[in-house]
mmCIF file of C-alpha atoms in Angstrom:
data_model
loop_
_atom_site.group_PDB
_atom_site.id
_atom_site.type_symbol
_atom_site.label_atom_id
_atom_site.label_comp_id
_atom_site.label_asym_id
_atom_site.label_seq_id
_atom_site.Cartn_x
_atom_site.Cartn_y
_atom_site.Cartn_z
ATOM 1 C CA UNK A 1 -36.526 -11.889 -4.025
ATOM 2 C CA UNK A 2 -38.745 -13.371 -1.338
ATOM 3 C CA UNK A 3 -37.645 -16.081 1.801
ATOM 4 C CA UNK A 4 -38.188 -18.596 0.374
ATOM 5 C CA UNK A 5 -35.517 -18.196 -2.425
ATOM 6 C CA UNK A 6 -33.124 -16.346 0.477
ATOM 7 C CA UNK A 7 -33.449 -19.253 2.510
ATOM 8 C CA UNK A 8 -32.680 -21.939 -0.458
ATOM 9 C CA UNK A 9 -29.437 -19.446 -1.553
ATOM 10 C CA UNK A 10 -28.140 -19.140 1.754
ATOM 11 C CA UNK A 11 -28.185 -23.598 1.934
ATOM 12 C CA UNK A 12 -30.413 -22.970 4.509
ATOM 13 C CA UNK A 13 -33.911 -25.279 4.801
ATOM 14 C CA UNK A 14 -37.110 -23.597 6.217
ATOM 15 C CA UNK A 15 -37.494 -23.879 9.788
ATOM 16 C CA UNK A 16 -33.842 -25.266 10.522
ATOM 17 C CA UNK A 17 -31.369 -22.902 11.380
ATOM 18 C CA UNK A 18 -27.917 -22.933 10.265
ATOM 19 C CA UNK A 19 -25.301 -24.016 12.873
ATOM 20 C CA UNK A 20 -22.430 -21.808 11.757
ATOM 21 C CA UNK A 21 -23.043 -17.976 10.744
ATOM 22 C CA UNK A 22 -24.372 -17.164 7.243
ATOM 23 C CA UNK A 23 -23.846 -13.669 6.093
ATOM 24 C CA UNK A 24 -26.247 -13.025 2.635
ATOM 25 C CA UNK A 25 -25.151 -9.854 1.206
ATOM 26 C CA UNK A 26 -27.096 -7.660 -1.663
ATOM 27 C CA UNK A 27 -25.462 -4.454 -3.252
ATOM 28 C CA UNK A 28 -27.349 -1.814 -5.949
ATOM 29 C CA UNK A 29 -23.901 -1.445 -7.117
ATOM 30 C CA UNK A 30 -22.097 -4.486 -8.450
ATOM 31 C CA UNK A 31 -19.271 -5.350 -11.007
ATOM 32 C CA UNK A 32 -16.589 -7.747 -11.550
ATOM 33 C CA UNK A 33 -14.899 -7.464 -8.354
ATOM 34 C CA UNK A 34 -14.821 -10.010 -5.350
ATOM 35 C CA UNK A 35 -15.981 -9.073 -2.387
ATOM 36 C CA UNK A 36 -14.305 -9.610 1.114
ATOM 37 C CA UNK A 37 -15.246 -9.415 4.963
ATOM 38 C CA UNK A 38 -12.642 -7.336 6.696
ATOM 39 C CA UNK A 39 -13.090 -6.859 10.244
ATOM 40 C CA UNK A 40 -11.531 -7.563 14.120
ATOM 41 C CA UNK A 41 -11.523 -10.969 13.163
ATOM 42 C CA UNK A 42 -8.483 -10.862 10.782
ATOM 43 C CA UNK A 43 -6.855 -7.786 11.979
ATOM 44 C CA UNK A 44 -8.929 -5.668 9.314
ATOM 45 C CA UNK A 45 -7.005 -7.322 6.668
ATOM 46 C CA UNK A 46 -8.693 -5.791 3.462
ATOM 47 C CA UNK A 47 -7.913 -8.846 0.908
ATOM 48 C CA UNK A 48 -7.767 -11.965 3.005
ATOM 49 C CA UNK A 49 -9.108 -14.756 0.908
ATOM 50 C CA UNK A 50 -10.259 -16.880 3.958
ATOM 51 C CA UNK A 51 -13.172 -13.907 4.262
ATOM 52 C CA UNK A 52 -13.827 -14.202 0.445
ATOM 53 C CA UNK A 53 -17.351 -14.119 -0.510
ATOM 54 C CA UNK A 54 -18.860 -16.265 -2.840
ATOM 55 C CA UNK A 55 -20.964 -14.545 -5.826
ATOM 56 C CA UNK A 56 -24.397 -16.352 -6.388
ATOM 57 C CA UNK A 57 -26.391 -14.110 -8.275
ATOM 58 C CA UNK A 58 -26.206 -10.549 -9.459
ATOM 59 C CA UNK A 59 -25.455 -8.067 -6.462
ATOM 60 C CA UNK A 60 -25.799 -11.153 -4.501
ATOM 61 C CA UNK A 61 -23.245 -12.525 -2.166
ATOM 62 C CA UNK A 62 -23.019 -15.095 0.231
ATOM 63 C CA UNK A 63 -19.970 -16.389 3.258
ATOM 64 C CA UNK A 64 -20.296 -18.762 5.651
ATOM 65 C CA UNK A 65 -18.198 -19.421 8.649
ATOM 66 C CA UNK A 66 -15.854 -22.129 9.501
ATOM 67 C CA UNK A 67 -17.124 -24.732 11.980
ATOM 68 C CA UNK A 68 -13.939 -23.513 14.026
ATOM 69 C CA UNK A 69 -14.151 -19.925 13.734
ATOM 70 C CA UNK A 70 -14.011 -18.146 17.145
ATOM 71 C CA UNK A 71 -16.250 -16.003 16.898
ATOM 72 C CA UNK A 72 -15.266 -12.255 19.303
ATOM 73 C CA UNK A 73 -17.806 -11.042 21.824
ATOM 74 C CA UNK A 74 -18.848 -8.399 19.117
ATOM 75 C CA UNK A 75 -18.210 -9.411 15.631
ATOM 76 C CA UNK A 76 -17.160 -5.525 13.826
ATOM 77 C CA UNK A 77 -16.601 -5.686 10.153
ATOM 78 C CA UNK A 78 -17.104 -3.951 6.850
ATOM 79 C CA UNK A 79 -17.695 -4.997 3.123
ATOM 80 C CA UNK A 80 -14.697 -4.428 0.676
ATOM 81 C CA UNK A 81 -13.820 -4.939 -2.610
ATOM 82 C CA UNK A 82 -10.488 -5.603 -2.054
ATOM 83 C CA UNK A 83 -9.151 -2.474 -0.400
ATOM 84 C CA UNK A 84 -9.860 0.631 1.236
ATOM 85 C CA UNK A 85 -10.048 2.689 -2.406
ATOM 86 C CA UNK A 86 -12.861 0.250 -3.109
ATOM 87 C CA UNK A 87 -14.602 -0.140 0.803
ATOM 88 C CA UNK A 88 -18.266 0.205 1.194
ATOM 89 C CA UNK A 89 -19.900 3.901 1.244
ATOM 90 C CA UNK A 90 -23.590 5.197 1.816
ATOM 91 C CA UNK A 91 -26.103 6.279 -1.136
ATOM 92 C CA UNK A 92 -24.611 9.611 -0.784
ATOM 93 C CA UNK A 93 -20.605 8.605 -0.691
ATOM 94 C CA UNK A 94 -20.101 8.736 2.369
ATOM 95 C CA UNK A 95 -17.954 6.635 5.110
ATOM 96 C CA UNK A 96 -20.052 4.293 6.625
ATOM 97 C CA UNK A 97 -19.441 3.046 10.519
ATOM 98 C CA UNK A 98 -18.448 -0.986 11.098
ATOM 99 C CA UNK A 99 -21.439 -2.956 11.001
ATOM 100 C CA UNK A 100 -21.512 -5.196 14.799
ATOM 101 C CA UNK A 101 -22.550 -8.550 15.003
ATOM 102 C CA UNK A 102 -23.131 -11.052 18.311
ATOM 103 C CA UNK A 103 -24.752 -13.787 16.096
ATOM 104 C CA UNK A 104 -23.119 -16.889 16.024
ATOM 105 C CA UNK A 105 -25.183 -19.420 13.806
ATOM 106 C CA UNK A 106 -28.282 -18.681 11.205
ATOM 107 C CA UNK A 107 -28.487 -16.474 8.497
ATOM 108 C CA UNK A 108 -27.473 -12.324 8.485
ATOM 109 C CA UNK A 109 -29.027 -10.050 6.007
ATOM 110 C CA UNK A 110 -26.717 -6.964 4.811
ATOM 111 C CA UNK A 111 -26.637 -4.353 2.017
ATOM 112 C CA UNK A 112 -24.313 -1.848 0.615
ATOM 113 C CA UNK A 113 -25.660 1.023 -1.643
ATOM 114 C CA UNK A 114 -22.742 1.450 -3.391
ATOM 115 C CA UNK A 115 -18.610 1.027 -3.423
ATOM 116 C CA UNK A 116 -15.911 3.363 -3.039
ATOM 117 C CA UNK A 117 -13.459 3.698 -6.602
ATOM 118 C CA UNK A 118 -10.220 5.233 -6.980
ATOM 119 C CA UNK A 119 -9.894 6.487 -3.747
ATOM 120 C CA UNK A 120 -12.886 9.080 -4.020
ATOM 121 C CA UNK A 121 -14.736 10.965 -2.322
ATOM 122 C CA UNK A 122 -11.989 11.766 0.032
ATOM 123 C CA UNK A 123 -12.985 14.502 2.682
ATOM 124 C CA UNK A 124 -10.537 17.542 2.606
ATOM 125 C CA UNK A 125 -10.809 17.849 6.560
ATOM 126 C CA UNK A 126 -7.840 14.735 6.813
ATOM 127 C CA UNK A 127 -5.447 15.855 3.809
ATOM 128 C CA UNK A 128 -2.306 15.361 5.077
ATOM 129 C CA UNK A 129 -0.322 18.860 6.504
ATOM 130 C CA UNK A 130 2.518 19.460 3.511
ATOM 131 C CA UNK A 131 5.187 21.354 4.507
ATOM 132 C CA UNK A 132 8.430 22.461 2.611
ATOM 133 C CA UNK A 133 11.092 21.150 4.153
ATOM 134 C CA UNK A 134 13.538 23.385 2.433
ATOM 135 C CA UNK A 135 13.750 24.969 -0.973
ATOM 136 C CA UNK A 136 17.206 24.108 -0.817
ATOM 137 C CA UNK A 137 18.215 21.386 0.906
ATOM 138 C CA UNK A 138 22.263 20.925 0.854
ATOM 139 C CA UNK A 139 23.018 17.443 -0.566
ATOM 140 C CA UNK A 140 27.041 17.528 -0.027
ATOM 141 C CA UNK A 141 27.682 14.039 -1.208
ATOM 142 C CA UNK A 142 26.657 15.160 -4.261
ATOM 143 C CA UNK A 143 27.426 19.066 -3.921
ATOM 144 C CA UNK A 144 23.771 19.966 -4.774
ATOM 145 C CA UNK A 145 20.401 21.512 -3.242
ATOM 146 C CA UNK A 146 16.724 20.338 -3.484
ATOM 147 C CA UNK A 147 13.304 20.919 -2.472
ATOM 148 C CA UNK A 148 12.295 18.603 -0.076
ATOM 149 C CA UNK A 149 8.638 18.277 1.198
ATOM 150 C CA UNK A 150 7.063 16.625 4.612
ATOM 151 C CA UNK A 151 3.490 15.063 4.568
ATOM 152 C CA UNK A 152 2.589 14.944 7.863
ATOM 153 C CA UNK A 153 -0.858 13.269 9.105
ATOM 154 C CA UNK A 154 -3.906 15.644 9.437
ATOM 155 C CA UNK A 155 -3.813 15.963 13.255
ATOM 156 C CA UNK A 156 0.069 16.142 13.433
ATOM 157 C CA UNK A 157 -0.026 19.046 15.430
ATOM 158 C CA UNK A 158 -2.293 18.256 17.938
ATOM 159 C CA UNK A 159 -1.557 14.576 18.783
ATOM 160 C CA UNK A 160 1.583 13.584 20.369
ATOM 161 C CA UNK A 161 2.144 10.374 18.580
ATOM 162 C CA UNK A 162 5.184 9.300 16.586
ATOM 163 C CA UNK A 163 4.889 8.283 12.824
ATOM 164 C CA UNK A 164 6.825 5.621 10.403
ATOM 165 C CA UNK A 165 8.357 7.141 7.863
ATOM 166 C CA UNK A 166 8.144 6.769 3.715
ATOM 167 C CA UNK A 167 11.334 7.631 2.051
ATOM 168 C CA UNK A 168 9.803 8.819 -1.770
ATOM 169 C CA UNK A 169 11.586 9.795 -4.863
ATOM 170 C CA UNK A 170 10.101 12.339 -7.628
ATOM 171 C CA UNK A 171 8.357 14.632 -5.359
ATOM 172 C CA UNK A 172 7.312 16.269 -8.432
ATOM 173 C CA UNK A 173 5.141 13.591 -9.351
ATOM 174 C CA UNK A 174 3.767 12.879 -5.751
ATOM 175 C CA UNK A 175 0.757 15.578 -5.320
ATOM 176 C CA UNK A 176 1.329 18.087 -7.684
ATOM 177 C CA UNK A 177 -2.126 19.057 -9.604
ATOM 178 C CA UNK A 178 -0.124 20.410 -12.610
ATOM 179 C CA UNK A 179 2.776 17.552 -13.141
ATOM 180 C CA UNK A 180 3.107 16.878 -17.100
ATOM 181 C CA UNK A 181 2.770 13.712 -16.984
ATOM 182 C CA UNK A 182 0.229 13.261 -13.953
ATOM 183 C CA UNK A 183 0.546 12.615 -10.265
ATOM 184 C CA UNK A 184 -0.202 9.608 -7.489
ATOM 185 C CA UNK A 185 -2.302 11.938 -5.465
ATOM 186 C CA UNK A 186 -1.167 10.750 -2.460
ATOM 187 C CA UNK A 187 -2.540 13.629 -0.413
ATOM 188 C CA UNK A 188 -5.895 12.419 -1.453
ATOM 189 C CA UNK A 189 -5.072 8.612 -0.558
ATOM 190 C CA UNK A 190 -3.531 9.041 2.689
ATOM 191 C CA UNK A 191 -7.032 11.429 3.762
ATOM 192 C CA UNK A 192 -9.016 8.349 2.828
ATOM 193 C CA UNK A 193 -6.878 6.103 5.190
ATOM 194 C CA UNK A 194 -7.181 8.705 7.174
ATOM 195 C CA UNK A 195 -10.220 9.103 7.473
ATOM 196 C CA UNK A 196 -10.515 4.872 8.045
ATOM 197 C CA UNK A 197 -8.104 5.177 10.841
ATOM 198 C CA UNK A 198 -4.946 3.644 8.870
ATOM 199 C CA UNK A 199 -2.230 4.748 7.243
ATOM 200 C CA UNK A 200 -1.165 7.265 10.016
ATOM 201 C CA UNK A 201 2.412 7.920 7.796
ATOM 202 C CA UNK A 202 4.943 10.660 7.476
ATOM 203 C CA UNK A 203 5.704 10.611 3.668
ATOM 204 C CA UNK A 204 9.085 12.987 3.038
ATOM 205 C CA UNK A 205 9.661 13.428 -1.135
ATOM 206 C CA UNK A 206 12.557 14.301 -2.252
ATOM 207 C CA UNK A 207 12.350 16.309 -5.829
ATOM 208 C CA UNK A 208 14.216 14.765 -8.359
ATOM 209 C CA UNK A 209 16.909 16.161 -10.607
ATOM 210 C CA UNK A 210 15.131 17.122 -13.902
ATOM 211 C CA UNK A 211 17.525 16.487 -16.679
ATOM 212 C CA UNK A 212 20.090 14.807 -13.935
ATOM 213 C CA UNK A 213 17.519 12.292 -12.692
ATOM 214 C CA UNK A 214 18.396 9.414 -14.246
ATOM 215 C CA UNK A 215 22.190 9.651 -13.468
ATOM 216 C CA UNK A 216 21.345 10.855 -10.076
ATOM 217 C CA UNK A 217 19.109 7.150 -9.664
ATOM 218 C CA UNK A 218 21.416 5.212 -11.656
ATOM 219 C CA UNK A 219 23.290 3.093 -8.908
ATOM 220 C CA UNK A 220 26.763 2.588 -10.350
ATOM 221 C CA UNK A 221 27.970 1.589 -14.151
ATOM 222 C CA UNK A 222 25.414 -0.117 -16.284
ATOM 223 C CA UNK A 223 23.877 -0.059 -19.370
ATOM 224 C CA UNK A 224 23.491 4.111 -18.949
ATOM 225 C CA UNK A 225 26.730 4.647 -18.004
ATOM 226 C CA UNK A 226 28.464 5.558 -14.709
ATOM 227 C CA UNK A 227 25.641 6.686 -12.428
ATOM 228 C CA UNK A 228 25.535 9.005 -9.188
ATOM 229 C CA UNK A 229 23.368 6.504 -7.359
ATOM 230 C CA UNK A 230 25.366 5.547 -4.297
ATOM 231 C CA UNK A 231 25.848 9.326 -3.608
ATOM 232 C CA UNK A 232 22.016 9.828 -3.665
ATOM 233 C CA UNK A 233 21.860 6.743 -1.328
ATOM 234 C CA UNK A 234 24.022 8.252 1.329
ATOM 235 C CA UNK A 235 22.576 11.453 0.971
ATOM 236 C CA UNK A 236 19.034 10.204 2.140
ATOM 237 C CA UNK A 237 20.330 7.951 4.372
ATOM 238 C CA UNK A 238 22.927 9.754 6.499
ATOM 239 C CA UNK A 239 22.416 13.625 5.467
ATOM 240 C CA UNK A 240 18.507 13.608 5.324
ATOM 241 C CA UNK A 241 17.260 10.942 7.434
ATOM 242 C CA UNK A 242 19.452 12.417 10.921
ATOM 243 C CA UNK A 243 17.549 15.082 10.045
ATOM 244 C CA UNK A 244 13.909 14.449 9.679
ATOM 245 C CA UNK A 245 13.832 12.095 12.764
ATOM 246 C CA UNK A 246 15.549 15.145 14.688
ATOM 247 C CA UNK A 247 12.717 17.523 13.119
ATOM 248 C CA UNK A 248 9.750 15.418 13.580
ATOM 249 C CA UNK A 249 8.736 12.740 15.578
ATOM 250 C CA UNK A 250 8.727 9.670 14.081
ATOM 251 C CA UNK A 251 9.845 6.214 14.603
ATOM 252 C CA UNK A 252 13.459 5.715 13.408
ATOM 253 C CA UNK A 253 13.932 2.334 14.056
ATOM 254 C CA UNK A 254 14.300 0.131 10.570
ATOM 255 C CA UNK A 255 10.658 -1.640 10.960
ATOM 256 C CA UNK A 256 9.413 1.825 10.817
ATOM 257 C CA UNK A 257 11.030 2.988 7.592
ATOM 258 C CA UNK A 258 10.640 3.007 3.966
ATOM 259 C CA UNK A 259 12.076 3.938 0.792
ATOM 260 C CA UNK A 260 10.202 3.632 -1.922
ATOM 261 C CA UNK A 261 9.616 4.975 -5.849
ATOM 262 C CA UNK A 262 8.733 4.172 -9.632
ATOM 263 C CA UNK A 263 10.849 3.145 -12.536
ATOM 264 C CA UNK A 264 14.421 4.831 -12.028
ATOM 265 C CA UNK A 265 13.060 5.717 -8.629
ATOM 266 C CA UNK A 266 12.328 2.304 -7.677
ATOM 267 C CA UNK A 267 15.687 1.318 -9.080
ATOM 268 C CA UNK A 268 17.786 3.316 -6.764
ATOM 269 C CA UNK A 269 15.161 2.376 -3.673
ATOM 270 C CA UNK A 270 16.029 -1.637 -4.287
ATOM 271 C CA UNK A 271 19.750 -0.264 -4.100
ATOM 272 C CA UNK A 272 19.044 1.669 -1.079
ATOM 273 C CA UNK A 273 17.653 -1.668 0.641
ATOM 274 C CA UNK A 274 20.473 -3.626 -0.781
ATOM 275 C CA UNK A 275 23.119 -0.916 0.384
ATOM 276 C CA UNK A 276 21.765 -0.346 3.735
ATOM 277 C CA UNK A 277 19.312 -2.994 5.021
ATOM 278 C CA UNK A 278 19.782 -2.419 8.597
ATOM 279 C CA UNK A 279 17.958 1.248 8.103
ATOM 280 C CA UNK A 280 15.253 0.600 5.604
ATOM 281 C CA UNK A 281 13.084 -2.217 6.534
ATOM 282 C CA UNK A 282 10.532 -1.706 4.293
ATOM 283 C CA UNK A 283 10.888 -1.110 0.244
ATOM 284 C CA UNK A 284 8.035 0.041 -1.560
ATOM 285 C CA UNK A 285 9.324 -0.941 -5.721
ATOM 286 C CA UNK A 286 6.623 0.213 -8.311
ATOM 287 C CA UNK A 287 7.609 -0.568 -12.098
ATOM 288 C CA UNK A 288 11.104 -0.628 -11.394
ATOM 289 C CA UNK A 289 13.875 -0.350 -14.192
ATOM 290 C CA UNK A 290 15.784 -3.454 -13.878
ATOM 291 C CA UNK A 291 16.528 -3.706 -17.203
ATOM 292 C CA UNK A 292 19.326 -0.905 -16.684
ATOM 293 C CA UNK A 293 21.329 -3.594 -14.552
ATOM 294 C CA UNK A 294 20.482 -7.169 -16.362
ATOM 295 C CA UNK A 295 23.262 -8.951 -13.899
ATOM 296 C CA UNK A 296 22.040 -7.305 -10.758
ATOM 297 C CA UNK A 297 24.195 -9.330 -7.957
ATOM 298 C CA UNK A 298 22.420 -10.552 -4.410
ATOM 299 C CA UNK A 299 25.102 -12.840 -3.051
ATOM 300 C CA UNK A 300 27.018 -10.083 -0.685
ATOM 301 C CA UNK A 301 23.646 -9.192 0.898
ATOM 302 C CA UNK A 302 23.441 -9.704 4.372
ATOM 303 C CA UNK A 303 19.552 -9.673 5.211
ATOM 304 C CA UNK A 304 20.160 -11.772 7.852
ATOM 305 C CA UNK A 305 20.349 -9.136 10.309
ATOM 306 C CA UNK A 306 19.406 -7.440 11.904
ATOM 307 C CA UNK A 307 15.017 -8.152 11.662
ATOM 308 C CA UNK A 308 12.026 -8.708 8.745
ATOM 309 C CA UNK A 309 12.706 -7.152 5.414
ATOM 310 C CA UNK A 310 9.292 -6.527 3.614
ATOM 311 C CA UNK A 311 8.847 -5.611 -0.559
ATOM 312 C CA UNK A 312 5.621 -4.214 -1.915
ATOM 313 C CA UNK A 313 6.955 -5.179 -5.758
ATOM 314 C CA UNK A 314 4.219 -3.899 -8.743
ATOM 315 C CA UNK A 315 4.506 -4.365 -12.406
ATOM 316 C CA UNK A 316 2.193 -3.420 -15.299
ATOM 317 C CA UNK A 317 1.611 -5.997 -18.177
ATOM 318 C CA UNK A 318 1.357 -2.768 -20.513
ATOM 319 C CA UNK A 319 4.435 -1.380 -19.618
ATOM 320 C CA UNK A 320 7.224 -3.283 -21.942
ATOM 321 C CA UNK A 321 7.166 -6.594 -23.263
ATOM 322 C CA UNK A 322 9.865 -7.639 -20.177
ATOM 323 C CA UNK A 323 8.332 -5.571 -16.905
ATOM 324 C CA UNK A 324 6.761 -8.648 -15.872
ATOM 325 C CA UNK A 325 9.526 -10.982 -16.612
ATOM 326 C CA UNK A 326 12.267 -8.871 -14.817
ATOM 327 C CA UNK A 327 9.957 -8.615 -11.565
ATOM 328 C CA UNK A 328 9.126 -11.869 -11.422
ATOM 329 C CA UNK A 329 13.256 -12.786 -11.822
ATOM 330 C CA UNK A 330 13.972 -10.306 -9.371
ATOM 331 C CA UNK A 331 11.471 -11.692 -6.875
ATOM 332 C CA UNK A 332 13.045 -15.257 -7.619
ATOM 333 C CA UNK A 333 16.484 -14.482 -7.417
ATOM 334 C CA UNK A 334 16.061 -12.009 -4.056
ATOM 335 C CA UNK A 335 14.952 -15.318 -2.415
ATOM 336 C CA UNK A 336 17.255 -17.796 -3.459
ATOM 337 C CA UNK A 337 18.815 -18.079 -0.078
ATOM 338 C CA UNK A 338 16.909 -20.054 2.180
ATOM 339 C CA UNK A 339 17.897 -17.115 5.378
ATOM 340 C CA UNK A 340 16.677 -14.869 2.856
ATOM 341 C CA UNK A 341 13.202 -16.625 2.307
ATOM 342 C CA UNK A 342 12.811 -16.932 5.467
ATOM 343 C CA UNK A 343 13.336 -13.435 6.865
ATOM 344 C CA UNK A 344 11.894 -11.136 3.744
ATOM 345 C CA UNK A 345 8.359 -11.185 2.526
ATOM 346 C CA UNK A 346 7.646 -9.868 -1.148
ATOM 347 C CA UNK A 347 4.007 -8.975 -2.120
ATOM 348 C CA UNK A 348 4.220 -9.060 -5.842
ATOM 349 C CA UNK A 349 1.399 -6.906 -7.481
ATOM 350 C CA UNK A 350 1.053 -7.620 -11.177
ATOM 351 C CA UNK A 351 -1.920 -5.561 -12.940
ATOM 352 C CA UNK A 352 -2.143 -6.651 -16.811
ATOM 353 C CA UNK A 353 -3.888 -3.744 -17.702
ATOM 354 C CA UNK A 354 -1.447 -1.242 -16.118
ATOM 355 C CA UNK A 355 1.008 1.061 -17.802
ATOM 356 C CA UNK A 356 3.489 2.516 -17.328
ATOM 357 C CA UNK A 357 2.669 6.397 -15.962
ATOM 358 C CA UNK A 358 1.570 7.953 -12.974
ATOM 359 C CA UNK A 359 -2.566 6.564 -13.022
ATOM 360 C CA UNK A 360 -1.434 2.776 -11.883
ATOM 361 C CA UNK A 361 1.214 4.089 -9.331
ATOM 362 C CA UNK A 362 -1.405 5.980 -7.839
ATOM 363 C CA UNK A 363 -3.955 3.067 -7.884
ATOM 364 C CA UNK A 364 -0.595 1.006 -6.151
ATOM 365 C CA UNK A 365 0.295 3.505 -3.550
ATOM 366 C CA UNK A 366 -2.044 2.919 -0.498
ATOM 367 C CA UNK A 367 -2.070 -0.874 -1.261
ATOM 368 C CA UNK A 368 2.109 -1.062 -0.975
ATOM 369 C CA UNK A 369 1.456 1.430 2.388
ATOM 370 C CA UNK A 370 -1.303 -0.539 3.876
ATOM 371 C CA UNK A 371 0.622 -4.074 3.407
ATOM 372 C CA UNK A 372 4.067 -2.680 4.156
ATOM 373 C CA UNK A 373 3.239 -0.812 7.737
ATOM 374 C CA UNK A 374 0.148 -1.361 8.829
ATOM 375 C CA UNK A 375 -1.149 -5.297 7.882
ATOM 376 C CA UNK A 376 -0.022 -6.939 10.930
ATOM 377 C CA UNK A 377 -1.937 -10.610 9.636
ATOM 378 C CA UNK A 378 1.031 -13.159 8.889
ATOM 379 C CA UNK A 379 1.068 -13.154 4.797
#
C-alpha cells in the first residue's frame, strides 16, 4: 500500500497534519476479532470500547484520539484482541514489550506479526507453584476429608508480597492433564498473566466429592432433594479459610476474596456469597445450575454492608435451551434493589457458541480473574 492511500485511510490530507493522534495499524494475522488499545491510559483495561479500533481494510486498522484525551508524558500500550489470551506476540510467539509513544497529533504507523489464542504459548518458567495442601483435609461440619491444593504465584517464595485469594470448587477439573472430561488449565493461564504482570493470585481447589458432589453443592431442599450445601459453605468459610490465611500470606480482607466454580459448583459459590457476603467479595459463577432452585429468594440479603460486591456471571448458548434465560433472570432479579444496584457490579459473559464442559470454562477463567481483582477502570 503506498502514502498516498495511508494518508487518504488515516482521513489525513497530504501535507496537513492531523491535530489529534492517529494510530494506523497493519497485522499478517487477522480474523474476525476487534481490536483494542490497552495501555497506561485506561489502566491496561484489555476490552475498553472507548480504545476500540475501527477495521478499514483487511489486517488494517485505524483509532483516533479524542480532541480531549490527555495524553501521559509517555504514551505505553499494546494491541489486543480483547484480552490477554488473545494480546499481541512476535513472529516467533513470543511476549512482546509495550510499544511507547510521546506523539500527540499526526499519524503512527504499527504492526503486529501475529496474535496470541487460547492462552498459548505460555512459558513454563511462571507456572504457578502447586502444592498439596493436605491429602486429607478434616471437613468436621460434614465429618469428611479431602485433598486440597494451593496455587501459589511463580515467585511465591522469593517475594514477600501478599496475594488475593480464589476460593475454587472441583479441583479435579482445575489442572489435571488426565481429567475425563477435560480441564481449565489454569496453571497455564495464570503463567500467561504471569508472565504480563497480572493476575498475581493464590487459587486454593478444593476436590469435590465424586459420587457425593452434587449433594455436597446442593444448598438446601430443591428439586434434588435435601442437599449438604450449607455444611460445605461453612466448611470453606470458617474451617478452611482460618487456615489458608494463617498458612500463607494473603490478603484476607473481603475485597481480596473469591469463591468461584461451574455448574453445581457455581451453584453453591452464589450461595456462599448470599450466605456470607461480608467474607467473599468477589464471586466468580460460570454456567451455574439455577435450574435446581427455580424460586431462588434475594429479599433477606443484606449487600448493603459492609463494601462492593462484584459477579463475573458466564453462560453458554449451547448448554440447554434455558442457561441463558436463567442467567439473565438471575442477573435481573440480584439487582432489583436499588442499594443492591448500586453497590454490586455483574459482568455477564454470554458466548453462543459455548457448551457446556470444561473447553469454555477454561476460555472464561482469566477473563472472570482479570475483571474481578485486578481491572481497577470503573465498569
Amino acid at each position: 500500500m503506498n502514502s498516498k492511500n495511508d494518508n487518504n485511510i488515516a482521513g489525513v490530507n497530504p501535507g496537513l497534519e492531523e491535530p489529534q493522534l492517529n494510530i494506523l495499524l497493519t497485522t499478517d494475522e487477522d480474523d474476525h476479532r476487534p481490536v483494542y488499545l490497552s495501555g497506561n491510559f485506561n489502566q491496561w483495561h484489555t476490552q475498553d470500547k472507548s480504545f476500540e479500533m475501527e477495521k478499514i481494510g483487511n489486517g488494517l486498522y485505524h483509532f483516533k484520539f479524542a480532541e480531549d484525551f490527555i495524553y501521559p508524558e509517555e504514551m505505553l500500550y499494546k494491541f489486543t484482541k480483547g484480552d490477554w489470551s488473545e494480546v499481541e506476540i512476535d513472529k516467533y510467539g513470543n511476549r512482546t514489550e509495550n510499544r511507547s509513544c510521546r506523539q500527540t497529533k499526526g499519524v503512527r504507523r504499527e504492526h503486529v506479526d501475529k496474535w496470541r489464542k487460547n492462552w498459548l504459548p505460555f512459558k513454563p518458567s511462571f507456572l504457578p507453584q502447586i502444592q498439596l495442601i493436605s491429602e486429607g483435609f478434616e471437613m468436621p461440619q460434614l465429618k469428611k476429608h479431602r485433598r486440597i491444593w494451593a496455587l501459589l504465584p511463580h515467585d511465591y517464595d522469593t517475594s514477600s508480597e501478599s496475594y488475593p485469594v480464589m476460593y475454587l470448587q472441583d479441583a479435579q477439573n482445575l489442572f489435571n492433564e488426565n481429567a475425563k472430561y477435560g480441564n481449565w488449565e489454569i496453571d497455564k493461564k495464570l503463567a500467561v498473566m504471569s508472565e504480563y504482570k497480572i493476575g498475581k493470585i493464590i487459587i486454593i481447589a478444593i476436590e469435590h466429592a465424586e459420587q457425593d458432589r452434587i449433594k455436597e453443592y446442593n444448598v438446601g431442599r430443591t428439586v434434588l432433594g435435601a442437599g449438604e450445601g450449607k455444611k460445605y459453605i461453612r466448611f470453606v468459610t470458617d474451617t478452611l479459610k482460618p487456615y489458608v490465611d494463617s498458612k500463607f500470606r494473603t490478603k484476607p480482607d473481603r475485597e481480596f476474596t473469591g469463591i468461584g466454580g461451574s455448574s453445581m459448583g457455581g451453584l453453591v459459590s452464589i450461595f456462599s456469597g448470599l450466605m456470607y457476603p461480608e467474607v467473599y467479595g468477589k464471586l466468580m459463577i460460570f454456567s451455574p445450575s439455577l435450574w435446581v432452585v427455580p424460586k431462588m429468594d434475594f429479599s433477606n440479603v443484606d449487600f448493603e454492608e459492609p463494601g462492593d460486591t462484584k459477579i463475573y456471571l458466564y453462560a453458554g448458548g449451547d448448554e440447554s435451551k434455558t442457561m441463558i434465560q436463567h442467567v439473565k433472570k438471575f442477573k435481573k432479579e440480584m439487582i432489583l434493589k436499588e442499594f443492591v444496584a448500586d453497590k454490586m457490579k455483574i459482568q455477564l459473559s454470554i458466548n453462543m457458541e459455548g457448551k457446556h464442559n470444561e473447553t469454555y470454562w477454561s476460555d472464561e477463567f482469566p477473563k472472570a480473574i482479570e475483571w474481578l481483582f485486578f481491572n481497577t477502570k470503573d465498569d
